[in-house]
mmCIF file of N, CA and C in Angstrom:
data_model
loop_
_atom_site.group_PDB
_atom_site.id
_atom_site.type_symbol
_atom_site.label_atom_id
_atom_site.label_comp_id
_atom_site.label_asym_id
_atom_site.label_seq_id
_atom_site.Cartn_x
_atom_site.Cartn_y
_atom_site.Cartn_z
ATOM 1 N N UNK A 1 -213.628 -103.359 96.018
ATOM 2 C CA UNK A 1 -213.450 -102.257 95.086
ATOM 3 C C UNK A 1 -214.619 -102.165 94.159
ATOM 4 N N UNK A 2 -215.099 -100.937 93.842
ATOM 5 C CA UNK A 2 -216.230 -100.638 93.049
ATOM 6 C C UNK A 2 -215.852 -100.095 91.699
ATOM 7 N N UNK A 3 -216.438 -100.615 90.668
ATOM 8 C CA UNK A 3 -216.152 -100.108 89.286
ATOM 9 C C UNK A 3 -216.725 -98.708 89.225
ATOM 10 N N UNK A 4 -216.233 -97.871 88.253
ATOM 11 C CA UNK A 4 -216.752 -96.600 88.125
ATOM 12 C C UNK A 4 -216.581 -96.082 86.749
ATOM 13 N N UNK A 5 -217.483 -95.139 86.450
ATOM 14 C CA UNK A 5 -217.434 -94.365 85.099
ATOM 15 C C UNK A 5 -217.081 -92.974 85.519
ATOM 16 N N UNK A 6 -216.251 -92.228 84.776
ATOM 17 C CA UNK A 6 -215.886 -90.995 84.965
ATOM 18 C C UNK A 6 -216.489 -90.108 83.692
ATOM 19 N N UNK A 7 -217.314 -89.070 84.087
ATOM 20 C CA UNK A 7 -217.764 -88.283 82.990
ATOM 21 C C UNK A 7 -217.287 -86.854 83.109
ATOM 22 N N UNK A 8 -217.132 -86.355 81.904
ATOM 23 C CA UNK A 8 -216.883 -84.825 81.772
ATOM 24 C C UNK A 8 -218.094 -84.221 82.086
ATOM 25 N N UNK A 9 -218.228 -83.107 82.589
ATOM 26 C CA UNK A 9 -219.372 -82.366 82.938
ATOM 27 C C UNK A 9 -219.877 -81.629 81.495
ATOM 28 N N UNK A 10 -219.071 -80.481 81.128
ATOM 29 C CA UNK A 10 -219.552 -79.710 80.102
ATOM 30 C C UNK A 10 -219.189 -80.179 78.718
ATOM 31 N N UNK A 11 -220.208 -80.434 77.967
ATOM 32 C CA UNK A 11 -220.035 -80.922 76.641
ATOM 33 C C UNK A 11 -220.205 -82.472 76.525
ATOM 34 N N UNK A 12 -220.339 -83.016 77.732
ATOM 35 C CA UNK A 12 -220.611 -84.487 77.867
ATOM 36 C C UNK A 12 -222.021 -84.812 78.537
ATOM 37 N N UNK A 13 -222.090 -84.304 79.767
ATOM 38 C CA UNK A 13 -223.353 -84.547 80.527
ATOM 39 C C UNK A 13 -224.292 -83.462 80.256
ATOM 40 N N UNK A 14 -223.808 -82.165 80.270
ATOM 41 C CA UNK A 14 -224.622 -81.007 79.946
ATOM 42 C C UNK A 14 -223.943 -80.310 78.669
ATOM 43 N N UNK A 15 -224.839 -79.353 78.205
ATOM 44 C CA UNK A 15 -224.380 -78.579 76.954
ATOM 45 C C UNK A 15 -223.402 -77.685 77.525
ATOM 46 N N UNK A 16 -222.282 -77.487 76.760
ATOM 47 C CA UNK A 16 -221.284 -76.476 77.037
ATOM 48 C C UNK A 16 -221.498 -75.140 76.553
ATOM 49 N N UNK A 17 -221.789 -74.210 77.455
ATOM 50 C CA UNK A 17 -222.195 -72.783 77.161
ATOM 51 C C UNK A 17 -221.083 -71.844 77.485
ATOM 52 N N UNK A 18 -219.872 -72.388 77.683
ATOM 53 C CA UNK A 18 -218.808 -71.524 78.253
ATOM 54 C C UNK A 18 -218.663 -71.480 79.728
ATOM 55 N N UNK A 19 -218.528 -70.372 80.245
ATOM 56 C CA UNK A 19 -218.556 -70.268 81.731
ATOM 57 C C UNK A 19 -219.920 -70.268 82.323
ATOM 58 N N UNK A 20 -220.278 -71.454 82.904
ATOM 59 C CA UNK A 20 -221.617 -71.652 83.563
ATOM 60 C C UNK A 20 -221.581 -71.009 84.882
ATOM 61 N N UNK A 21 -222.335 -69.870 85.010
ATOM 62 C CA UNK A 21 -222.275 -69.069 86.316
ATOM 63 C C UNK A 21 -223.429 -69.389 87.226
ATOM 64 N N UNK A 22 -224.673 -69.954 86.628
ATOM 65 C CA UNK A 22 -225.786 -69.895 87.472
ATOM 66 C C UNK A 22 -226.428 -71.253 87.132
ATOM 67 N N UNK A 23 -226.816 -71.979 88.200
ATOM 68 C CA UNK A 23 -227.540 -73.264 88.124
ATOM 69 C C UNK A 23 -228.719 -73.175 86.993
ATOM 70 N N UNK A 24 -229.394 -72.008 86.886
ATOM 71 C CA UNK A 24 -230.451 -72.052 85.916
ATOM 72 C C UNK A 24 -229.887 -72.046 84.362
ATOM 73 N N UNK A 25 -228.664 -72.030 84.174
ATOM 74 C CA UNK A 25 -228.093 -72.222 82.928
ATOM 75 C C UNK A 25 -227.850 -73.612 82.423
ATOM 76 N N UNK A 26 -228.141 -74.555 83.371
ATOM 77 C CA UNK A 26 -227.784 -76.034 83.150
ATOM 78 C C UNK A 26 -228.886 -76.523 82.177
ATOM 79 N N UNK A 27 -228.284 -77.084 81.026
ATOM 80 C CA UNK A 27 -229.087 -77.896 80.013
ATOM 81 C C UNK A 27 -228.562 -79.132 79.774
ATOM 82 N N UNK A 28 -229.267 -80.194 80.187
ATOM 83 C CA UNK A 28 -228.959 -81.466 79.906
ATOM 84 C C UNK A 28 -229.168 -81.819 78.496
ATOM 85 N N UNK A 29 -228.357 -82.655 77.864
ATOM 86 C CA UNK A 29 -228.624 -83.406 76.640
ATOM 87 C C UNK A 29 -229.893 -84.236 76.832
ATOM 88 N N UNK A 30 -230.757 -84.592 75.914
ATOM 89 C CA UNK A 30 -231.864 -85.362 75.924
ATOM 90 C C UNK A 30 -231.559 -86.658 76.521
ATOM 91 N N UNK A 31 -230.497 -87.279 76.452
ATOM 92 C CA UNK A 31 -230.136 -88.623 76.803
ATOM 93 C C UNK A 31 -229.379 -88.719 78.115
ATOM 94 N N UNK A 32 -229.020 -87.575 78.666
ATOM 95 C CA UNK A 32 -228.092 -87.521 79.851
ATOM 96 C C UNK A 32 -228.759 -88.224 81.127
ATOM 97 N N UNK A 33 -229.943 -87.877 81.497
ATOM 98 C CA UNK A 33 -230.550 -88.502 82.585
ATOM 99 C C UNK A 33 -230.668 -89.937 82.389
ATOM 100 N N UNK A 34 -231.263 -90.513 81.360
ATOM 101 C CA UNK A 34 -231.319 -91.896 80.983
ATOM 102 C C UNK A 34 -230.006 -92.618 81.132
ATOM 103 N N UNK A 35 -229.016 -91.928 80.516
ATOM 104 C CA UNK A 35 -227.604 -92.682 80.547
ATOM 105 C C UNK A 35 -227.171 -92.764 81.781
ATOM 106 N N UNK A 36 -227.359 -91.722 82.649
ATOM 107 C CA UNK A 36 -226.702 -91.828 84.092
ATOM 108 C C UNK A 36 -227.565 -92.827 84.923
ATOM 109 N N UNK A 37 -228.858 -92.858 84.643
ATOM 110 C CA UNK A 37 -229.542 -93.908 85.259
ATOM 111 C C UNK A 37 -229.344 -95.326 84.967
ATOM 112 N N UNK A 38 -228.925 -95.508 83.696
ATOM 113 C CA UNK A 38 -228.560 -96.860 83.187
ATOM 114 C C UNK A 38 -227.187 -97.288 83.802
ATOM 115 N N UNK A 39 -226.312 -96.222 84.028
ATOM 116 C CA UNK A 39 -225.029 -96.522 84.660
ATOM 117 C C UNK A 39 -225.157 -96.818 86.079
ATOM 118 N N UNK A 40 -226.197 -96.081 86.697
ATOM 119 C CA UNK A 40 -226.432 -96.498 88.137
ATOM 120 C C UNK A 40 -226.969 -97.902 88.335
ATOM 121 N N UNK A 41 -227.831 -98.274 87.375
ATOM 122 C CA UNK A 41 -228.555 -99.563 87.479
ATOM 123 C C UNK A 41 -227.596 -100.679 87.208
ATOM 124 N N UNK A 42 -226.459 -100.346 86.420
ATOM 125 C CA UNK A 42 -225.421 -101.421 86.133
ATOM 126 C C UNK A 42 -224.465 -101.598 87.270
ATOM 127 N N UNK A 43 -224.745 -100.765 88.292
ATOM 128 C CA UNK A 43 -223.922 -100.836 89.549
ATOM 129 C C UNK A 43 -222.621 -100.088 89.467
ATOM 130 N N UNK A 44 -222.412 -99.085 88.563
ATOM 131 C CA UNK A 44 -221.162 -98.357 88.451
ATOM 132 C C UNK A 44 -221.383 -97.221 89.296
ATOM 133 N N UNK A 45 -220.169 -96.667 89.943
ATOM 134 C CA UNK A 45 -220.277 -95.343 90.546
ATOM 135 C C UNK A 45 -220.169 -94.396 89.492
ATOM 136 N N UNK A 46 -220.835 -93.328 89.553
ATOM 137 C CA UNK A 46 -220.754 -92.288 88.492
ATOM 138 C C UNK A 46 -220.053 -91.020 89.058
ATOM 139 N N UNK A 47 -218.964 -90.706 88.480
ATOM 140 C CA UNK A 47 -218.263 -89.528 88.940
ATOM 141 C C UNK A 47 -218.164 -88.591 87.895
ATOM 142 N N UNK A 48 -218.474 -87.350 88.174
ATOM 143 C CA UNK A 48 -218.387 -86.253 87.226
ATOM 144 C C UNK A 48 -217.090 -85.412 87.525
ATOM 145 N N UNK A 49 -216.196 -85.170 86.351
ATOM 146 C CA UNK A 49 -215.114 -84.381 86.480
ATOM 147 C C UNK A 49 -215.064 -83.324 85.522
ATOM 148 N N UNK A 50 -214.615 -82.060 86.081
ATOM 149 C CA UNK A 50 -214.687 -80.921 85.230
ATOM 150 C C UNK A 50 -213.523 -80.008 85.473
ATOM 151 N N UNK A 51 -213.041 -79.359 84.354
ATOM 152 C CA UNK A 51 -212.032 -78.257 84.507
ATOM 153 C C UNK A 51 -212.844 -76.883 84.587
ATOM 154 N N UNK A 52 -212.610 -76.201 85.630
ATOM 155 C CA UNK A 52 -213.195 -74.928 85.798
ATOM 156 C C UNK A 52 -212.139 -73.795 86.095
ATOM 157 N N UNK A 53 -211.572 -73.549 85.022
ATOM 158 C CA UNK A 53 -210.428 -72.554 85.071
ATOM 159 C C UNK A 53 -210.914 -71.122 85.378
ATOM 160 N N UNK A 54 -212.250 -70.840 85.295
ATOM 161 C CA UNK A 54 -212.813 -69.721 85.722
ATOM 162 C C UNK A 54 -212.641 -69.267 87.053
ATOM 163 N N UNK A 55 -212.518 -70.205 88.001
ATOM 164 C CA UNK A 55 -212.129 -69.961 89.443
ATOM 165 C C UNK A 55 -210.912 -69.264 89.466
ATOM 166 N N UNK A 56 -209.743 -69.822 88.858
ATOM 167 C CA UNK A 56 -208.429 -69.206 89.019
ATOM 168 C C UNK A 56 -208.383 -67.913 88.219
ATOM 169 N N UNK A 57 -209.257 -67.601 87.305
ATOM 170 C CA UNK A 57 -209.358 -66.300 86.492
ATOM 171 C C UNK A 57 -210.344 -65.279 87.206
ATOM 172 N N UNK A 58 -210.944 -65.721 88.219
ATOM 173 C CA UNK A 58 -211.772 -64.767 89.059
ATOM 174 C C UNK A 58 -213.128 -64.616 88.274
ATOM 175 N N UNK A 59 -213.526 -65.468 87.416
ATOM 176 C CA UNK A 59 -214.717 -65.287 86.701
ATOM 177 C C UNK A 59 -215.818 -66.207 87.456
ATOM 178 N N UNK A 60 -215.475 -67.234 88.128
ATOM 179 C CA UNK A 60 -216.353 -68.112 88.868
ATOM 180 C C UNK A 60 -215.783 -68.237 90.354
ATOM 181 N N UNK A 61 -216.658 -68.613 91.288
ATOM 182 C CA UNK A 61 -216.281 -68.902 92.709
ATOM 183 C C UNK A 61 -216.571 -70.495 92.830
ATOM 184 N N UNK A 62 -215.880 -70.906 93.787
ATOM 185 C CA UNK A 62 -216.170 -72.314 94.199
ATOM 186 C C UNK A 62 -217.502 -72.540 94.716
ATOM 187 N N UNK A 63 -218.230 -71.674 95.421
ATOM 188 C CA UNK A 63 -219.466 -71.890 95.755
ATOM 189 C C UNK A 63 -220.551 -71.841 94.526
ATOM 190 N N UNK A 64 -220.190 -71.168 93.493
ATOM 191 C CA UNK A 64 -220.939 -71.141 92.422
ATOM 192 C C UNK A 64 -220.969 -72.676 91.656
ATOM 193 N N UNK A 65 -219.720 -73.196 91.594
ATOM 194 C CA UNK A 65 -219.505 -74.436 91.098
ATOM 195 C C UNK A 65 -220.391 -75.534 91.826
ATOM 196 N N UNK A 66 -220.197 -75.442 93.247
ATOM 197 C CA UNK A 66 -220.971 -76.249 94.173
ATOM 198 C C UNK A 66 -222.381 -76.114 93.935
ATOM 199 N N UNK A 67 -223.093 -74.952 93.764
ATOM 200 C CA UNK A 67 -224.385 -74.693 93.492
ATOM 201 C C UNK A 67 -224.818 -75.518 92.270
ATOM 202 N N UNK A 68 -224.070 -75.189 91.168
ATOM 203 C CA UNK A 68 -224.331 -75.953 89.966
ATOM 204 C C UNK A 68 -224.364 -77.473 90.104
ATOM 205 N N UNK A 69 -223.399 -77.990 90.881
ATOM 206 C CA UNK A 69 -223.447 -79.494 91.101
ATOM 207 C C UNK A 69 -224.609 -79.829 91.902
ATOM 208 N N UNK A 70 -225.162 -79.109 92.908
ATOM 209 C CA UNK A 70 -226.264 -79.472 93.727
ATOM 210 C C UNK A 70 -227.432 -79.461 92.872
ATOM 211 N N UNK A 71 -227.550 -78.456 91.853
ATOM 212 C CA UNK A 71 -228.729 -78.246 90.962
ATOM 213 C C UNK A 71 -228.721 -79.570 90.078
ATOM 214 N N UNK A 72 -227.422 -79.914 89.439
ATOM 215 C CA UNK A 72 -227.338 -81.065 88.731
ATOM 216 C C UNK A 72 -227.906 -82.377 89.362
ATOM 217 N N UNK A 73 -227.612 -82.550 90.676
ATOM 218 C CA UNK A 73 -227.937 -83.592 91.353
ATOM 219 C C UNK A 73 -229.441 -83.746 91.690
ATOM 220 N N UNK A 74 -230.102 -82.485 91.947
ATOM 221 C CA UNK A 74 -231.482 -82.409 91.976
ATOM 222 C C UNK A 74 -232.107 -82.803 90.799
ATOM 223 N N UNK A 75 -231.772 -82.389 89.650
ATOM 224 C CA UNK A 75 -232.394 -82.708 88.464
ATOM 225 C C UNK A 75 -232.285 -84.109 88.068
ATOM 226 N N UNK A 76 -231.080 -84.779 88.343
ATOM 227 C CA UNK A 76 -231.003 -86.102 88.086
ATOM 228 C C UNK A 76 -231.692 -86.973 89.100
ATOM 229 N N UNK A 77 -231.787 -86.498 90.209
ATOM 230 C CA UNK A 77 -232.608 -87.282 91.311
ATOM 231 C C UNK A 77 -234.010 -87.380 90.783
ATOM 232 N N UNK A 78 -234.678 -86.279 90.268
ATOM 233 C CA UNK A 78 -236.040 -86.141 89.809
ATOM 234 C C UNK A 78 -236.263 -87.186 88.768
ATOM 235 N N UNK A 79 -235.113 -87.481 88.009
ATOM 236 C CA UNK A 79 -235.244 -88.542 86.936
ATOM 237 C C UNK A 79 -234.799 -89.868 87.279
ATOM 238 N N UNK A 80 -234.609 -90.218 88.599
ATOM 239 C CA UNK A 80 -234.150 -91.389 89.062
ATOM 240 C C UNK A 80 -232.640 -91.729 88.886
ATOM 241 N N UNK A 81 -232.015 -90.779 88.722
ATOM 242 C CA UNK A 81 -230.473 -90.969 88.463
ATOM 243 C C UNK A 81 -229.668 -90.365 89.584
ATOM 244 N N UNK A 82 -228.391 -90.787 89.647
ATOM 245 C CA UNK A 82 -227.584 -89.868 90.636
ATOM 246 C C UNK A 82 -226.094 -89.969 90.297
ATOM 247 N N UNK A 83 -225.349 -88.894 90.778
ATOM 248 C CA UNK A 83 -223.944 -88.809 90.558
ATOM 249 C C UNK A 83 -223.356 -89.055 91.955
ATOM 250 N N UNK A 84 -222.330 -90.025 92.081
ATOM 251 C CA UNK A 84 -221.765 -90.517 93.363
ATOM 252 C C UNK A 84 -220.749 -89.360 93.751
ATOM 253 N N UNK A 85 -220.120 -88.696 92.854
ATOM 254 C CA UNK A 85 -219.027 -87.644 93.237
ATOM 255 C C UNK A 85 -218.820 -86.617 92.192
ATOM 256 N N UNK A 86 -218.409 -85.506 92.676
ATOM 257 C CA UNK A 86 -218.071 -84.333 91.681
ATOM 258 C C UNK A 86 -216.735 -83.987 91.961
ATOM 259 N N UNK A 87 -215.782 -83.726 91.122
ATOM 260 C CA UNK A 87 -214.456 -83.354 91.223
ATOM 261 C C UNK A 87 -214.192 -82.260 90.173
ATOM 262 N N UNK A 88 -213.543 -81.152 90.501
ATOM 263 C CA UNK A 88 -213.155 -80.160 89.604
ATOM 264 C C UNK A 88 -211.828 -79.732 89.946
ATOM 265 N N UNK A 89 -211.138 -79.203 88.838
ATOM 266 C CA UNK A 89 -209.971 -78.395 88.931
ATOM 267 C C UNK A 89 -210.044 -76.935 88.736
ATOM 268 N N UNK A 90 -209.938 -76.054 89.660
ATOM 269 C CA UNK A 90 -210.044 -74.771 89.581
ATOM 270 C C UNK A 90 -209.059 -73.969 88.578
ATOM 271 N N UNK A 91 -208.116 -74.650 88.060
ATOM 272 C CA UNK A 91 -207.074 -73.941 87.169
ATOM 273 C C UNK A 91 -207.176 -74.138 85.745
#
């Protein structure tokens, strides 16, 4: 069994701007990449969870959310950090 830390996405890992529709709107906090890298180095699985009720409301699509998560992973990877899994609730 592996230990894990669960992080909320909006307002914890990245700035909360409301409905995040495009990957280009992602803005990490200054400490986010370093914090995720430290958790990785500590041997913890890092899991991002997020409520995305915009899907159920027709404001967002699941492919939009997946695109944002791919973009987050790319930016984190450039800083030597990684997310092990993303989970979201569309309601």
